[in-house]
Short mmCIF file of C-alpha atoms and ligand atoms in Angstrom, two decimals:
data_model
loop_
_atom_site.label_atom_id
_atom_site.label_comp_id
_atom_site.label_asym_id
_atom_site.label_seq_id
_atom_site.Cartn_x
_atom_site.Cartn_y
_atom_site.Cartn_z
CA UNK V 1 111.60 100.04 114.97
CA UNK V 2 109.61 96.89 115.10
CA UNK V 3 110.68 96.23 118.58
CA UNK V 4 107.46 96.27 120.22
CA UNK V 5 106.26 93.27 118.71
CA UNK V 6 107.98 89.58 119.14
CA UNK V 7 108.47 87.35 115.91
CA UNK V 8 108.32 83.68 115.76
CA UNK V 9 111.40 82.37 114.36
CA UNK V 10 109.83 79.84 111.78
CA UNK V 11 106.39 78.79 110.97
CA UNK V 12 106.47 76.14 113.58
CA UNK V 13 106.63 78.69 116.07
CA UNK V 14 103.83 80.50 115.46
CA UNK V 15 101.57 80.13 118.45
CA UNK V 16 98.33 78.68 117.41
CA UNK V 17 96.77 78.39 120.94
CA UNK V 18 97.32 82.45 121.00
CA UNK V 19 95.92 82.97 118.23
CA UNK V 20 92.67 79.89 117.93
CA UNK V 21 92.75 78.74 122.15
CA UNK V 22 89.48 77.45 121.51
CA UNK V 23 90.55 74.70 118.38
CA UNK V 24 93.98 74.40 119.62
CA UNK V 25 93.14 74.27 123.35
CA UNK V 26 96.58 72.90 124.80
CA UNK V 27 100.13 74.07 123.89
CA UNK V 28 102.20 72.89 121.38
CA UNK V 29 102.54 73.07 117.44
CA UNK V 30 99.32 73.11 115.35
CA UNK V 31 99.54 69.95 113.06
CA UNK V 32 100.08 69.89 109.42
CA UNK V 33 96.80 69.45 108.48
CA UNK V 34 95.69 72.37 110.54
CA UNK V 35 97.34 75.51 109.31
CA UNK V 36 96.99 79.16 108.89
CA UNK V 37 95.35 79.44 105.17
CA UNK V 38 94.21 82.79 104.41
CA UNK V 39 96.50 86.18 105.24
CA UNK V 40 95.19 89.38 105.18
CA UNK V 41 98.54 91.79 104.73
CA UNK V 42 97.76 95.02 106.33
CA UNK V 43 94.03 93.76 107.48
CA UNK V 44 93.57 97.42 109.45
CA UNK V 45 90.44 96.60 111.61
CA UNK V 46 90.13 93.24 110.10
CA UNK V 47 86.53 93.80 108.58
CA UNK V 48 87.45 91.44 105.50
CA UNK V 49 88.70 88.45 107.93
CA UNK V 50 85.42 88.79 109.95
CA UNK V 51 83.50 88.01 106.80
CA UNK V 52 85.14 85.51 106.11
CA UNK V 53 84.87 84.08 108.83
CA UNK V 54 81.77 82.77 108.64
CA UNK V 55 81.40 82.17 105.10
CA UNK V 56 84.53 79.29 105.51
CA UNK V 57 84.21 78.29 109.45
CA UNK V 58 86.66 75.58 109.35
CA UNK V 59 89.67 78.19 107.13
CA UNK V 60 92.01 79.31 110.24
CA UNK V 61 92.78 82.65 108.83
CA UNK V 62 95.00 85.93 110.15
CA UNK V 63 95.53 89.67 109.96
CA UNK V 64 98.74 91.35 109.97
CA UNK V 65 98.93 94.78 110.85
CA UNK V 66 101.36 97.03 111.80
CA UNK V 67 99.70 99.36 114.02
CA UNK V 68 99.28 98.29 117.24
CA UNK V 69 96.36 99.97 118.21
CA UNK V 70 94.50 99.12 115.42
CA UNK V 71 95.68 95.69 115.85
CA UNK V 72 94.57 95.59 119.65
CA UNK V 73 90.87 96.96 118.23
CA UNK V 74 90.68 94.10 115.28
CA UNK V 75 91.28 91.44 118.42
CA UNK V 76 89.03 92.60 120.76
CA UNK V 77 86.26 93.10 118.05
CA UNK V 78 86.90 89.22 117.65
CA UNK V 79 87.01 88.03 121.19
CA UNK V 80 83.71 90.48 121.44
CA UNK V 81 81.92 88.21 118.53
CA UNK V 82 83.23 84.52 120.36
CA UNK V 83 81.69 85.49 123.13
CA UNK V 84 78.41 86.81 121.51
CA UNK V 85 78.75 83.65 118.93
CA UNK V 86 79.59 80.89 121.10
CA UNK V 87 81.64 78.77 118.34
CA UNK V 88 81.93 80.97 115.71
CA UNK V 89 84.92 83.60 115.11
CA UNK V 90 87.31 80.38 116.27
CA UNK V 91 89.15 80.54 112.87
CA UNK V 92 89.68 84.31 112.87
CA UNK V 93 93.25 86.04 114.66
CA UNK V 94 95.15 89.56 113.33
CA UNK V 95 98.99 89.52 114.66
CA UNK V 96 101.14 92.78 115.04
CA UNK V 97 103.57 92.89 112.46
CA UNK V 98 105.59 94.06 109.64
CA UNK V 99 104.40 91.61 106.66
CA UNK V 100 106.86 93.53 104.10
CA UNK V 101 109.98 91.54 106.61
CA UNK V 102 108.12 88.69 108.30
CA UNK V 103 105.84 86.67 105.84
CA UNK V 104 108.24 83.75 105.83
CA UNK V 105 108.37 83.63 109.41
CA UNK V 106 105.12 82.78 109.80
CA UNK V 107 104.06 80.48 106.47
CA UNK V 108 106.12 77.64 105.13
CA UNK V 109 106.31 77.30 101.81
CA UNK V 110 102.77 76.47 99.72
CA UNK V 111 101.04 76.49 103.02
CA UNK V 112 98.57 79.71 101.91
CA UNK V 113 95.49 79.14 99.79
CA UNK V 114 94.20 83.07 99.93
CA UNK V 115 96.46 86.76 100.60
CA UNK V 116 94.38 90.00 100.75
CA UNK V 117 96.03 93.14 99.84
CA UNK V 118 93.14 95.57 99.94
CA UNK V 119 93.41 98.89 99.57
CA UNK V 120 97.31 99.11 100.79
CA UNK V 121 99.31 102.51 101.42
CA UNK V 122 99.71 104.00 98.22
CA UNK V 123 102.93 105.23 98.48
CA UNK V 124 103.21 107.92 95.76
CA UNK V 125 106.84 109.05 95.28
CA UNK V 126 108.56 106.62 92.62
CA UNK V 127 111.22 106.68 95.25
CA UNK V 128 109.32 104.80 97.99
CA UNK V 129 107.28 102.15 95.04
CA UNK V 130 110.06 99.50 96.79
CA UNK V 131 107.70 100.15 100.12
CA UNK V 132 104.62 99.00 98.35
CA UNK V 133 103.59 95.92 99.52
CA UNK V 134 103.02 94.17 96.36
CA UNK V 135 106.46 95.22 95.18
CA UNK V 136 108.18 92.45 92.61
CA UNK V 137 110.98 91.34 95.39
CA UNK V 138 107.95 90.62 97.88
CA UNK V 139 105.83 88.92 94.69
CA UNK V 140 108.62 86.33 95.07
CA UNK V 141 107.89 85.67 98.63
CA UNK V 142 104.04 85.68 98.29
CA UNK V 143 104.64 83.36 95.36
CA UNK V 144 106.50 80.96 97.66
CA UNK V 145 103.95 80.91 100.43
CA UNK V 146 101.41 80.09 98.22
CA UNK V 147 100.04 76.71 97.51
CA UNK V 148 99.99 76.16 93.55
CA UNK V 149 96.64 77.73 92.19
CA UNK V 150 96.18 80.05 95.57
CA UNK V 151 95.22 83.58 94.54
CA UNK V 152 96.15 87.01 95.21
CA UNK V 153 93.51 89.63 95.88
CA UNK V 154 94.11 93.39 95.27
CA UNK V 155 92.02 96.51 95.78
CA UNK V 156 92.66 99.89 95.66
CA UNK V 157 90.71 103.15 94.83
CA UNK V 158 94.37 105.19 93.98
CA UNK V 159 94.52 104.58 89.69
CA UNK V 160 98.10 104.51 89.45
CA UNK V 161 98.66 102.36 92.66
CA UNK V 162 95.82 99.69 91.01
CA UNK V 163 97.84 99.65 87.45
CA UNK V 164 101.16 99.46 89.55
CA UNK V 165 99.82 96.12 91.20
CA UNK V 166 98.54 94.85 88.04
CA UNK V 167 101.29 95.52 86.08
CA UNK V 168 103.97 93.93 88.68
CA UNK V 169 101.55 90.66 89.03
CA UNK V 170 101.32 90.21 85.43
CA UNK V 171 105.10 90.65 84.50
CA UNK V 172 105.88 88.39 87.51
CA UNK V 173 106.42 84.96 85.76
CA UNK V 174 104.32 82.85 88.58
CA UNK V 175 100.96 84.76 88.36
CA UNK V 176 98.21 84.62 85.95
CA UNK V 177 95.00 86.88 85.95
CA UNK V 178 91.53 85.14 86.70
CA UNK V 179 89.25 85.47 83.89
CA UNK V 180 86.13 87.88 83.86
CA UNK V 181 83.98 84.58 84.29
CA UNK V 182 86.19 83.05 87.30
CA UNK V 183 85.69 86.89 88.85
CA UNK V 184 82.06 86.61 88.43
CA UNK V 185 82.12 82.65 89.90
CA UNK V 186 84.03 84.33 93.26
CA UNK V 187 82.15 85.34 96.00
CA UNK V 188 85.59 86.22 97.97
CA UNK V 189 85.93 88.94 95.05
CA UNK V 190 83.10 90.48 95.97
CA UNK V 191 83.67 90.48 99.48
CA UNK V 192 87.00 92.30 99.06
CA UNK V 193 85.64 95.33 97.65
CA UNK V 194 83.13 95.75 100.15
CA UNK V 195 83.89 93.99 103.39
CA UNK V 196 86.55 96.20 104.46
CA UNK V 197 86.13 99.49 106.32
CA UNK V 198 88.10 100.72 103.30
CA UNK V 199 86.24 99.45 101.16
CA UNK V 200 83.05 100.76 102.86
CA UNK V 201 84.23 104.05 103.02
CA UNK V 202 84.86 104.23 99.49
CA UNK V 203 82.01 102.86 98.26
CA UNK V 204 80.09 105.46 100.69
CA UNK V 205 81.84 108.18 99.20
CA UNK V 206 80.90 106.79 95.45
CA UNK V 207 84.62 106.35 94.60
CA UNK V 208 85.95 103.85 92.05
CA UNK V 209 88.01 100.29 93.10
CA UNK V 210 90.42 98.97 91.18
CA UNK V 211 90.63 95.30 91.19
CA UNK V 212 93.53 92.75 90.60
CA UNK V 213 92.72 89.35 91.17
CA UNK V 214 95.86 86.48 90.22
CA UNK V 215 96.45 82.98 90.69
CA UNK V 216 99.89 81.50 91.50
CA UNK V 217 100.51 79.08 88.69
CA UNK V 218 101.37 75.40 88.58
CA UNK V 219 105.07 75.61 87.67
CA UNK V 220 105.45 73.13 84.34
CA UNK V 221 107.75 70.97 84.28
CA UNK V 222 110.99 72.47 82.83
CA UNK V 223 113.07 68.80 82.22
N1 SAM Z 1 92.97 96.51 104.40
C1 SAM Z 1 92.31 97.42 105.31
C2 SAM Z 1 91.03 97.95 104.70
O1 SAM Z 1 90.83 97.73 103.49
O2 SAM Z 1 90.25 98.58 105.43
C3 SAM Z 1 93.23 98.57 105.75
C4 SAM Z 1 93.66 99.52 104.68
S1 SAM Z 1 94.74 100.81 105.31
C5 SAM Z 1 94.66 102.04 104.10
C6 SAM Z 1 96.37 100.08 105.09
C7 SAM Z 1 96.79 99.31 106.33
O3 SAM Z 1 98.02 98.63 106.07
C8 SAM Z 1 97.03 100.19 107.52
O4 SAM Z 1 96.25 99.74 108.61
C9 SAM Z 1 98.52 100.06 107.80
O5 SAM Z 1 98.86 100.18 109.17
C10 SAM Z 1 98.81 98.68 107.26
N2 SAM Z 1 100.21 98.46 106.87
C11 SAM Z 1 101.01 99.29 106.16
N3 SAM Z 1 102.23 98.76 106.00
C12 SAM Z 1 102.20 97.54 106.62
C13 SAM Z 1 103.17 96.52 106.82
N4 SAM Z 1 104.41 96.64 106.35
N5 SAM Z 1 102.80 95.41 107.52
C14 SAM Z 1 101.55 95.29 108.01
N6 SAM Z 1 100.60 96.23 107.85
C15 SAM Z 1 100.92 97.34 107.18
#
């Protein structure tokens, strides 16, 4: 059950001083202008967000995870680097949940710029492809969270997971694949093969990735 971990009932009530005390210091909501941007669905120990960290200090970013210990590990690795880093690592959070039944609880609509789905479960039996996180119904939420032009990142060293996730983003009718040459121009691409500990322990073990990188289109106008 998902008992063990409390969900806020809308976006507004996501607790920002929880999550960034140090650039939200009192309590109350975070203001518009200040929201989460980046969400790392099933972050694990959160290696990816730490990167990122850095590379765009003034993104407020999260991790959601399911396991709680892992998810206890990813935030003390973070409160570790603030207090080694005084001022860095502000931006950087991972919450305990499950992000295939609470994305829209915690982003509004448009509010995301970024969402990392790197190497997910691979749930093999055609019976359980409905509890793969990139599964069309769930497209349609990440779709509405993100802001026109925000992009999708998938990674996966399982073949037939990879062309699974390709093949659902590019028959859903709001996502377009970046070209080779906008790859190449993305340092965040590169980063999500290698900056998580999946990632790491694939490349260490000299298996392949497979990559699927989309943008959420600008709806035309339909009048
Ligand atoms: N992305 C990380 C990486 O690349 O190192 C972790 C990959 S790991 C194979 C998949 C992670 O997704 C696990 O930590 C698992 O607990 C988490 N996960 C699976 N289903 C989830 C869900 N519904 N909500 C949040 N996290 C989930």
């Amino acid at each position: 059950s998902d008992s063990h971990f409390p969900v806020p009932i809308s976006p507004s009530h996501v607790d920002y001083c929880l999550h960034y005390p140090q650039l939200f210091p009192s309590t109350g909501q975070a203001d518009n202008s200040k929201k989460i941007q980046f969400a790392d669905v099933g972050c694990g120990f959160g290696g990816l967000l730490i990167s990122l960290s850095t590379l765009f200090p003034k993104t407020l970013m999260i991790g959601m995870e399911l396991r709680d210990k892992v998810t206890e590990y990813a935030k003390e690795h973070i409160s570790s680097l603030r207090v080694a880093n005084p001022g860095q690592y502000q931006n950087v959070s991972v919450v305990c949940t499950n992000s295939m039944k609470y994305i829209p609880n915690y982003f509004k609509k448009g509010q995301l710029s970024k969402m990392f789905f790197l190497f997910p479960d691979p749930h093999f039996k055609e019976k359980n492809h409905r509890r793969r996180v990139t599964n069309p119904f769930l497209l349609d939420e990440y779709a509405y969270v993100l802001e026109d032009g925000g992009i999708i990142y998938t990674i996966t060293d399982v073949e037939e997971l990879g062309d699974w996730m390709k093949s659902c983003l590019e028959n859903h009718p709001m996502f377009e694949a970046l070209t080779e040459k906008e790859l190449e121009a993305n340092p965040v691409v590169k980063l999500s093969s290698s900056a998580t500990e999946e990632g790491q322990k694939v490349a260490r073990n000299g298996g392949q990735a497979f990559q699927a990188v989309f943008r959420r289109i600008v709806p035309t106008n339909q009048a």
